[in-house]
Every structure is written in C-alpha cells, then in structure tokens.
Amino acid sequence: MAGLSTRHLLGIKDINRKDIELIFETADTFKSVINRPIKKVPSLRDVTIANIFFENSTRTRLSFELAERRLSADTLNFAASSSSVSKGETLVDTVNNILAMKVDMVVMRHPYAGAGVFLSKHVKAQIVNAGDGAHEHPTQALLDAFSIREKYGDVAGKKVVIVGDILHSRVALSNILCLKQLGAEVMVCGPTTLIPKYIASLGVKVEHNLIKALNWCDVANMLRIQLERQDIKYFPSLREYTMLFGLNKQILDNLDKEITIMHPGPINRGVEITSDVADSKQSIILDQVENGVAVRMAVLYLLAGQA
Amino acid sequence: MQKLTLLDGQKFQITIQRLCRQLIENHNDFSDSVVIGIQPRGIYLGRRIAAELNQILGKPVMQGDLDITFYRDDFRRRETPLVPNQTRIDFIVEGKKVILMDDVLWTGRTIRAAMDAVLAFGRPAKVELLTLVDRRYSRHLPVTADYVGIEVDSIASQKVVVSWKETDAEDRVVLLSENA
C-alpha cells in the first residue's frame, strides 16, 4: 500500500480521504500496542524529533511526546518563552539551529496561522503542525474523527455539531474539513459574533439555538471559549454564554435521543459544559485523550517512513 | 519463469500432520503452550496447525496472529512505510511455551522481529520456531527452526511461494526460478 500523499502534516486541507483512512488503520494497530504490557515499539529508534512550542500547551505536547517515546524516537523539547526567540531571533534561524543538531522532524505549535507552511518551505525537516493560531490543528481533528469512528463504526452519515467559539478555534476548522472528507454532516453552533461570516461556504449548517442543534446531531463537540485569543468582547458575559450555549445534564436528559459528547480540552467546567456532563457515560472526552496518542503515533510513523 | 512444485496434495497434508505429531511429542496436551502465526502468511500455517492439533487432542489450543511490522529492521529503508497487519493474541504469553510459525524461513530477519514483538506481550518460558519451508544457506542472522516441514536449497533470485486452500484454493509449495 502507498504511504501518505504528503511529506508534512500542515493541515487537513492538504491531505485526502485515503491519507485519513491510512492514518486511522495505522492508529488502530498503535491503539492495541499502547494497551500491551510493553507499550513501546522500536520503529523510530533512528529518528530525532523536536517539539517546538511557541505557544503554551500541556496536553498536546505531552501527547506528542508520549507518542514519540512509544515509537522509540529521541525527543527534544523547546519552549519559545525561555529561548532566544524572546531575544529577537527569527523562526527560520531558531529552527535551523535546532536542525543543525541532526533533528529529522519538527512538531510545531505557533500563534500565527501559516507558520508551519512557511517553515516547511525553508527547512529540510518534516513538519507536523500542532496548532497554528486560529487556523488548523490537524492531529486534534484526526483524533476526534477517529473517536467518532470508534464509537459508531463509521464517520460517514453521522451528524456532528461543533458548539462554541468557532471564530478563534483551530480545532473547528480542521474538524470541519476532516469530518466533511469522511462523509459526516457538520453543523456549527454559537453566538453570531463567534461564527465566521463565510463558514457556510465550507458546506456546514449554521445554528444559533443550542437545543435545536443538539436535537439534530449524533455528536456534540463542545469547544472551549478561547478567552486568550479574544481581543474584544464577543458576548456580554461568561454567565450569559453559559446560559445560552452551555451544556448541562438537564438539557441532555430532555433530548429524545442519546448523543455523544466530545471536548478537545482543557474544559472550562461549568462554562461550556458542566461537570456531570463531562464525566457522564455519554462523554468520550477521555477516549479522545487516549486516541490522541495512537493517532499521533500513526502520523509520526507514516511521515517518518517516507522521509 | 520456471515452476517446480515442492509440496502439494496428500504430501502437503502429511507434512502438516507430521509437524503436529512432533509438536505433541514436546508439548503434550498444550496446556502451557501456545501457537502464534506471523503475519501475513504465517497465520495460515498457525491456524492450520492449531486446527489439526484441536482435532488430535480433542480440545482447543491457544492460537494467535502476530504482526511484526513495527519491529522490522528495514523501516525508513523502503520507498513507502510498512502498513501494519492485525495482531490477535487474546491469551497471556507470560510463562507460556510459545511456538512461532511462519510459512518460509529465509533470512531470519522476520523471526528476529517476531521474537522482539512477542516479548512485548510478556516473558514466555520458551520460544520455539516452526516453519513449513526452510530455505537453507540463506540466513542473514543466526536463526534455526525447531520444526521444519521441508528443506530447500535455493539461490537468492529464486522464490518460494506457499499457497493455502483458505486463500489460494489449493495447498502447494512452489519454487520459482527465472529462465536461464
């Protein structure tokens, strides 16, 4: 079987359905690997991967790091806040200095959209985008779709609503592109101010009433309000947002069907989702976290294989 | 391409039965022993041997399929990545006598990888190797089989192809040689 159609993973928009299915098939195997007594395989023992994070992240960085270690790769961790970037060094210089230490692959998070694409044109190493501003977060979208596939057997035909801050979310865009490629129906739901104007051109439905959206869907992916990326007030108060777009047990119980709840984390408990919903049987939030390691192992493995 | 049939029909069946009898000599009722076929083609041998043993012993033998993709030593030396097959081992390997099975033993690299892979499931008491065809004099690593169906002396350009009723409609071992 052929490998991925791309040398880097910069965004879902750059990969095709065959790529996604290959990643899922490989992730299935890695999921069984990480549930064995010895959770490690020697595949990437001659590969060095640098995790370069220009923006804070705990969950994604840990997930990538664990995936790399389970594949036996050597890893370097680089946080921009404690580096020469704060002294004025350029992105290309920073990365080239790291690559001079014989690094094969770079996992990068950056606050600006397109940083991964820019870097891929200027350095030799393979780039995995771990989130670029409000643009894309491909591995999160892949693990979300993988979790839906695991729950329902197939993504095609499923109705997924993405609720919350669509405007500032890199998860939303990657999710829409990934789910649409796999044949799911997608809706976005949130306050008018947090829904991008041309979102419907991506082939998604738009709804501003949470109850209507929940009644339509099989899966609700509840996004975190990205307060750190909001330069102006997009809604009057968090309390009002929670009243209109927060998901609680009472709303779930009043639906005439059982829907699946997802959240890319970290959760603002009591804001976009209440604790009893986050911890309920309908929630697959922790499955998403587990699947994240398997999917990232698959991505790194497949990319490393075509270096 | 010249084809030379090495094993087929009744001789093929007798070879499988002989291997089963040899296994029973060393593993008695298989209460502490398990049969593991190596993906992709060794699983047919593993399943066939297990089915025969079940019949002879009158009780099921623990049998699994092992994928060795992630343990191979040629990753990143190929054009495209190796896509894994399924591993199915739904029993505990720890403390068991494991009999690895592959259709053809050639360079020994697959078996080296299989030993690494099986150790990821626990620490077996013992690991043995059974192969239907042993291509002698072609080893890259010091690996030898405990149980052998037939031995073949072949050169690198020749191919040994094993067909199974389950997928290829017949049981047959063929040696393919390029025309001189």
XYZ file of C-alpha atoms in Angstrom:
487
model
C 0.000 0.000 0.000
C 1.213 3.523 -0.752
C 2.092 5.907 2.058
C 0.710 9.370 2.768
C 0.377 11.799 -0.145
C 2.268 14.465 1.813
C 5.717 14.803 3.395
C 4.455 17.142 6.135
C 1.212 17.319 8.088
C 0.406 21.011 7.955
C -3.367 20.871 7.844
C -6.318 18.657 6.989
C -6.804 20.673 3.812
C -3.525 19.240 2.475
C -4.438 15.567 2.901
C -7.042 13.389 1.205
C -9.515 10.775 2.347
C -7.089 7.914 1.586
C -4.487 9.560 3.824
C -7.006 9.873 6.652
C -8.063 6.236 6.302
C -4.417 5.088 6.258
C -3.761 7.101 9.435
C -6.819 5.517 11.098
C -5.828 1.961 10.114
C -2.330 2.530 11.459
C -3.726 4.157 14.629
C -5.898 1.068 15.224
C -2.724 -1.004 15.464
C -0.987 1.540 17.671
C -4.004 1.598 19.972
C -3.527 -2.117 20.549
C 0.218 -1.519 21.067
C -0.349 1.051 23.819
C -2.633 -1.368 25.619
C 0.031 -4.096 25.781
C 2.251 -4.740 28.829
C 5.157 -3.194 26.878
C 3.743 -0.105 25.202
C 6.742 0.674 23.073
C 7.879 -0.328 19.571
C 11.324 0.272 18.079
C 10.167 1.709 14.716
C 11.566 5.266 15.075
C 14.709 4.448 17.041
C 16.874 6.299 14.472
C 14.646 9.400 14.349
C 15.048 12.594 16.375
C 12.004 14.814 16.798
C 11.981 18.382 18.148
C 8.796 19.620 19.795
C 8.893 23.371 19.268
C 6.116 25.189 21.077
C 5.852 28.949 20.570
C 2.583 28.912 22.487
C 1.687 27.247 25.780
C 0.384 23.717 25.626
C 0.407 20.878 28.087
C -1.959 18.282 26.696
C -0.890 18.332 23.031
C 2.815 18.483 23.875
C 2.536 15.587 26.329
C 0.521 13.569 23.824
C 3.098 14.125 21.068
C 5.970 13.436 23.442
C 4.438 10.189 24.605
C 3.695 9.152 21.019
C 7.314 9.859 20.067
C 8.695 7.917 23.013
C 6.404 4.968 22.382
C 7.842 4.843 18.869
C 11.363 4.928 20.401
C 12.254 8.291 18.806
C 14.659 10.673 20.538
C 12.899 13.886 21.535
C 13.897 17.484 22.182
C 11.539 19.913 23.861
C 11.775 23.584 23.117
C 9.605 26.280 24.693
C 9.891 29.648 22.962
C 9.201 31.629 26.123
C 12.528 30.516 27.612
C 14.527 30.740 24.380
C 16.414 33.158 22.152
C 13.155 33.903 20.316
C 12.479 36.340 23.124
C 15.793 37.981 22.189
C 14.651 38.607 18.611
C 15.785 35.518 16.686
C 13.738 34.622 13.578
C 11.659 31.447 13.283
C 13.817 30.029 10.471
C 17.042 30.727 12.379
C 15.649 29.154 15.537
C 14.561 26.003 13.732
C 17.700 25.763 11.589
C 19.806 25.911 14.741
C 17.822 23.030 16.171
C 18.044 21.100 12.902
C 21.834 21.521 12.898
C 21.750 19.123 15.849
C 20.577 16.446 13.339
C 16.861 16.619 14.005
C 14.662 14.807 11.463
C 11.203 16.060 12.306
C 9.666 19.132 13.916
C 6.355 19.225 15.775
C 5.465 22.888 15.993
C 2.803 24.975 17.673
C 2.780 28.631 16.761
C 0.407 31.539 17.489
C 0.295 32.616 13.824
C -1.676 30.906 11.064
C 0.536 29.522 8.307
C 3.702 29.293 10.433
C 4.044 25.580 9.609
C 3.607 26.140 5.874
C 6.202 28.933 5.973
C 8.667 26.760 7.855
C 8.177 23.761 5.552
C 9.399 25.922 2.647
C 12.575 26.987 4.421
C 13.860 23.949 6.303
C 14.628 20.356 5.305
C 12.948 18.580 8.225
C 9.412 17.236 8.097
C 6.911 19.469 9.882
C 3.884 18.405 11.896
C 1.533 21.258 12.719
C 0.474 21.026 16.368
C -1.752 24.103 16.024
C -1.121 27.367 14.169
C -3.092 30.263 15.597
C -6.803 30.056 14.825
C -6.071 28.152 11.605
C -5.596 24.357 11.841
C -4.907 21.645 14.397
C -4.842 18.553 12.183
C -3.958 15.868 14.725
C -6.788 17.012 17.021
C -9.262 16.732 14.128
C -7.928 13.292 13.240
C -8.237 12.021 16.789
C -11.746 13.478 17.079
C -12.871 11.755 13.874
C -11.070 8.564 14.970
C -13.010 8.669 18.263
C -16.336 9.081 16.408
C -15.393 6.158 14.117
C -14.523 4.077 17.179
C -17.851 4.895 18.840
C -20.115 4.413 15.803
C -18.041 2.194 13.486
C -18.077 4.838 10.745
C -17.984 8.615 10.437
C -19.965 8.741 7.181
C -23.566 9.813 7.672
C -23.073 10.962 11.270
C -24.335 14.379 12.295
C -21.785 16.367 14.261
C -22.347 19.785 15.791
C -19.392 21.908 16.855
C -20.510 24.270 19.585
C -18.850 27.450 20.825
C -16.062 29.734 19.750
C -15.749 28.764 16.088
C -14.101 32.079 15.179
C -10.983 31.600 17.286
C -10.806 27.819 17.091
C -8.215 25.892 15.075
C -9.950 22.715 16.173
C -13.214 23.763 14.485
C -11.735 24.378 11.032
C -9.684 21.159 10.996
C -12.669 19.223 12.339
C -14.986 20.566 9.645
C -12.511 19.688 6.871
C -11.821 16.218 8.283
C -15.431 15.260 9.034
C -16.657 16.513 5.637
C -13.960 14.450 3.874
C -15.165 11.374 5.730
C -18.800 11.963 4.784
C -20.236 13.360 8.016
C -22.790 16.187 8.167
C -21.448 19.119 10.144
C -23.187 21.999 11.894
C -21.663 24.857 13.849
C -23.490 26.460 16.736
C -22.642 29.532 18.799
C -23.284 33.234 19.228
C -23.386 35.167 15.930
C -20.241 37.023 16.939
C -18.262 33.796 17.276
C -19.328 32.231 13.952
C -17.166 33.331 10.980
C -19.192 35.080 8.273
C -18.379 32.702 5.415
C -18.397 29.441 7.379
C -21.379 28.087 5.373
C -19.180 28.086 2.247
C -17.376 25.084 3.795
C -20.625 23.149 3.458
C -21.665 23.305 7.110
C -25.015 24.223 8.603
C -25.201 27.175 10.990
C -27.460 27.238 14.036
C -27.647 29.722 16.881
C -30.018 27.729 19.086
C -28.222 25.069 21.137
C -31.323 22.936 21.784
C -32.173 22.773 18.066
C -28.566 21.861 17.270
C -28.496 19.105 19.898
C -31.786 17.684 18.666
C -30.278 17.450 15.169
C -26.940 15.840 15.997
C -25.488 12.446 16.943
C -22.323 14.003 18.355
C -21.775 17.370 20.057
C -18.199 18.650 20.134
C -18.142 21.371 22.780
C -15.309 23.849 22.256
C -13.603 25.911 24.907
C -14.103 29.659 24.869
C -10.720 30.980 23.728
C -10.605 33.974 26.042
C -6.865 34.331 25.453
C -7.440 34.856 21.718
C -10.241 37.406 22.091
C -9.089 40.999 21.815
C -12.598 42.448 22.176
C -15.752 41.287 23.974
C -17.734 38.935 21.730
C -20.528 38.325 24.235
C -21.741 40.234 27.295
C -20.646 37.800 29.973
C -19.486 34.227 30.539
C -22.644 33.698 32.597
C -24.830 34.651 29.647
C -22.768 32.439 27.299
C -23.242 29.504 29.671
C -26.990 30.124 29.882
C -27.346 30.096 26.090
C -24.617 27.721 24.894
C -23.507 25.767 27.964
C -24.395 22.071 28.077
C -25.801 20.642 31.295
C -27.376 17.352 32.384
C -30.894 18.745 32.306
C -30.594 19.676 28.623
C -29.125 16.263 27.811
C -31.896 14.433 29.699
C -34.596 16.416 27.895
C -33.377 15.319 24.458
C -35.339 12.455 22.942
C -32.125 10.608 21.985
C -28.714 9.836 23.446
C -25.980 11.927 21.887
C -22.217 11.611 22.301
C -20.316 14.451 23.971
C -16.814 15.451 22.953
C -14.460 18.202 24.063
C -10.912 18.854 22.840
C -9.880 20.054 26.312
C -8.975 21.699 28.508
C -12.526 22.029 29.831
C -13.802 25.198 31.468
C -16.015 23.208 33.832
C -19.291 24.989 34.348
C -18.830 27.264 31.311
C -19.231 25.313 28.054
C -20.003 22.055 29.802
C -20.941 21.081 33.349
C -19.012 18.508 35.359
C -21.834 15.959 35.389
C -21.970 16.043 31.570
C -18.182 15.930 31.168
C -18.000 12.897 33.456
C -21.153 11.184 32.161
C -21.385 7.900 30.218
C -22.215 9.871 27.075
C -18.906 11.709 27.226
C -15.940 10.253 25.278
C -13.544 13.000 26.360
C -11.034 10.618 27.959
C -11.240 8.279 24.953
C -10.234 11.275 22.833
C -7.152 11.735 25.007
C -6.189 8.042 24.720
C -6.829 8.037 20.969
C -4.691 11.169 20.650
C -1.541 9.196 21.451
C -2.409 6.411 18.973
C -3.292 8.849 16.171
C -0.132 10.909 16.723
C 1.942 7.709 16.715
C 0.353 6.825 13.374
C 1.050 10.273 11.889
C 4.690 10.304 13.029
C 5.238 6.702 11.932
C 3.785 7.249 8.461
C 5.637 10.530 7.899
C 8.951 9.113 9.138
C 8.546 6.197 6.739
C 8.671 8.487 3.733
C 11.434 10.836 4.770
C 9.698 -18.328 -15.136
C 10.191 -21.996 -14.221
C 7.920 -23.567 -11.625
C 8.919 -26.556 -9.541
C 6.317 -27.975 -7.191
C 7.959 -28.979 -3.925
C 4.881 -29.987 -1.944
C 1.203 -30.436 -2.728
C -1.806 -32.723 -2.298
C -1.515 -35.565 0.168
C 2.183 -34.914 0.803
C 1.310 -31.386 1.966
C -1.309 -32.761 4.371
C 1.056 -35.449 5.680
C 3.721 -32.798 6.319
C 1.278 -30.729 8.410
C 0.245 -33.835 10.366
C 3.869 -34.831 10.945
C 4.641 -31.362 12.308
C 1.660 -31.669 14.671
C 2.876 -35.047 15.963
C 6.364 -33.616 16.551
C 4.809 -30.714 18.468
C 2.766 -33.085 20.653
C 5.947 -35.052 21.495
C 7.380 -31.893 23.091
C 4.251 -30.071 24.270
C 1.994 -32.952 25.405
C -1.560 -31.622 25.786
C -0.589 -27.994 25.050
C -1.889 -26.759 28.420
C 1.188 -24.497 28.789
C 1.892 -23.970 25.097
C 0.545 -21.510 22.528
C 0.719 -21.316 18.754
C 1.431 -17.919 17.139
C 1.436 -17.385 13.372
C 3.466 -14.500 11.953
C 1.634 -12.037 9.694
C 0.953 -12.037 6.861
C 1.332 -15.631 5.562
C 2.415 -17.464 8.692
C -1.070 -17.041 10.140
C -2.451 -19.635 7.709
C 0.151 -22.145 8.886
C -0.576 -21.268 12.535
C -4.322 -21.661 12.070
C -3.947 -24.923 10.113
C -1.621 -26.447 12.717
C -3.908 -25.306 15.555
C -6.952 -26.820 13.815
C -5.124 -30.150 13.374
C -3.955 -30.107 16.991
C -7.506 -29.366 18.178
C -8.685 -32.439 16.308
C -5.903 -34.737 17.540
C -6.030 -33.531 21.168
C -9.812 -33.146 21.274
C -9.539 -29.719 22.901
C -8.805 -26.192 21.679
C -5.215 -25.000 21.504
C -4.460 -21.329 22.220
C -3.658 -19.709 18.869
C -2.923 -16.137 17.825
C -1.724 -13.962 14.948
C 1.295 -11.710 15.397
C 2.143 -8.627 13.334
C 5.834 -7.712 13.302
C 5.696 -4.524 11.195
C 6.858 -2.172 13.959
C 9.760 -4.456 14.895
C 11.280 -4.860 11.407
C 14.779 -3.554 10.749
C 14.095 -2.144 7.259
C 11.762 0.721 8.232
C 12.870 4.021 6.614
C 14.939 1.988 4.140
C 11.957 1.482 1.859
C 10.130 3.758 -0.580
C 6.900 3.787 1.434
C 6.094 2.995 5.061
C 5.145 -0.528 6.023
C 1.453 -0.723 6.785
C 0.734 -2.993 9.738
C -1.469 -6.078 9.811
C -3.612 -7.130 12.720
C -2.257 -8.720 15.877
C -4.678 -11.024 17.667
C -3.335 -12.560 20.829
C -6.169 -12.981 23.317
C -4.295 -15.031 25.895
C -1.444 -14.415 28.331
C 2.009 -15.133 26.894
C 3.799 -14.756 30.245
C 5.274 -18.094 31.331
C 3.920 -19.976 28.287
C 5.861 -22.038 25.760
C 5.399 -20.079 22.533
C 5.703 -21.756 19.144
C 6.202 -19.115 16.435
C 5.123 -20.231 12.979
C 5.970 -18.881 9.550
C 5.484 -20.377 6.119
C 9.040 -19.765 4.859
C 12.246 -19.294 6.868
C 14.744 -17.412 4.715
C 16.987 -14.606 6.029
C 15.886 -14.929 9.651
C 15.105 -11.200 9.953
C 11.365 -11.808 10.253
C 11.938 -14.249 13.101
C 14.245 -11.776 14.888
C 11.500 -9.175 14.655
C 8.858 -11.697 15.755
C 10.850 -12.552 18.881
C 11.016 -8.852 19.771
C 7.298 -8.471 19.076
C 6.252 -11.455 21.156
C 8.352 -10.267 24.109
C 6.227 -7.100 24.156
C 3.350 -9.283 25.349
C 5.223 -10.712 28.322
C 8.080 -13.075 29.142
C 7.440 -16.528 27.704
C 9.016 -19.573 29.354
C 10.376 -20.639 25.972
C 10.121 -19.647 22.318
C 10.358 -22.202 19.520
C 10.130 -21.854 15.769
C 8.202 -23.960 13.288
C 8.428 -23.378 9.541
C 6.835 -25.176 6.623
C 9.764 -24.419 4.282
C 13.355 -23.842 5.401
C 15.436 -22.126 2.704
C 18.809 -23.315 3.930
C 22.095 -21.491 3.371
C 20.421 -18.074 3.000
C 20.409 -16.792 6.553
C 21.435 -13.199 7.424
C 21.035 -13.878 11.145
C 21.802 -16.926 13.279
C 18.272 -18.349 13.368
C 17.300 -22.001 13.081
C 13.908 -23.693 13.250
C 12.948 -26.362 15.793
C 10.398 -27.957 13.453
C 10.728 -27.978 9.649
C 8.259 -29.179 7.002
C 10.677 -29.359 4.080
C 14.171 -28.072 3.456
C 15.016 -26.318 0.193
C 18.373 -25.300 -1.196
C 17.771 -22.200 -3.283
C 19.606 -19.134 -4.558
C 18.609 -15.528 -3.819
C 16.946 -14.928 -7.204
C 14.581 -17.874 -6.692
C 11.263 -17.508 -4.883
C 9.388 -19.935 -2.691
C 5.620 -19.421 -2.891
C 3.291 -21.150 -0.446
C -0.401 -21.317 -1.415
C -3.139 -22.104 1.085
C -6.581 -23.565 0.468
C -8.061 -20.786 2.611
C -6.979 -18.010 0.238
C -5.496 -19.568 -2.895
C -7.844 -22.548 -3.435
C -5.037 -25.134 -3.037
C -2.268 -26.236 -0.699
C 1.010 -26.084 -2.584
C 4.661 -25.059 -2.220
C 6.339 -23.937 -5.444
C 9.910 -22.897 -6.247
C 10.030 -20.204 -8.929
C 13.227 -19.673 -10.944
C 13.935 -17.202 -13.699
C 14.631 -18.889 -17.046
C 18.339 -19.296 -17.748
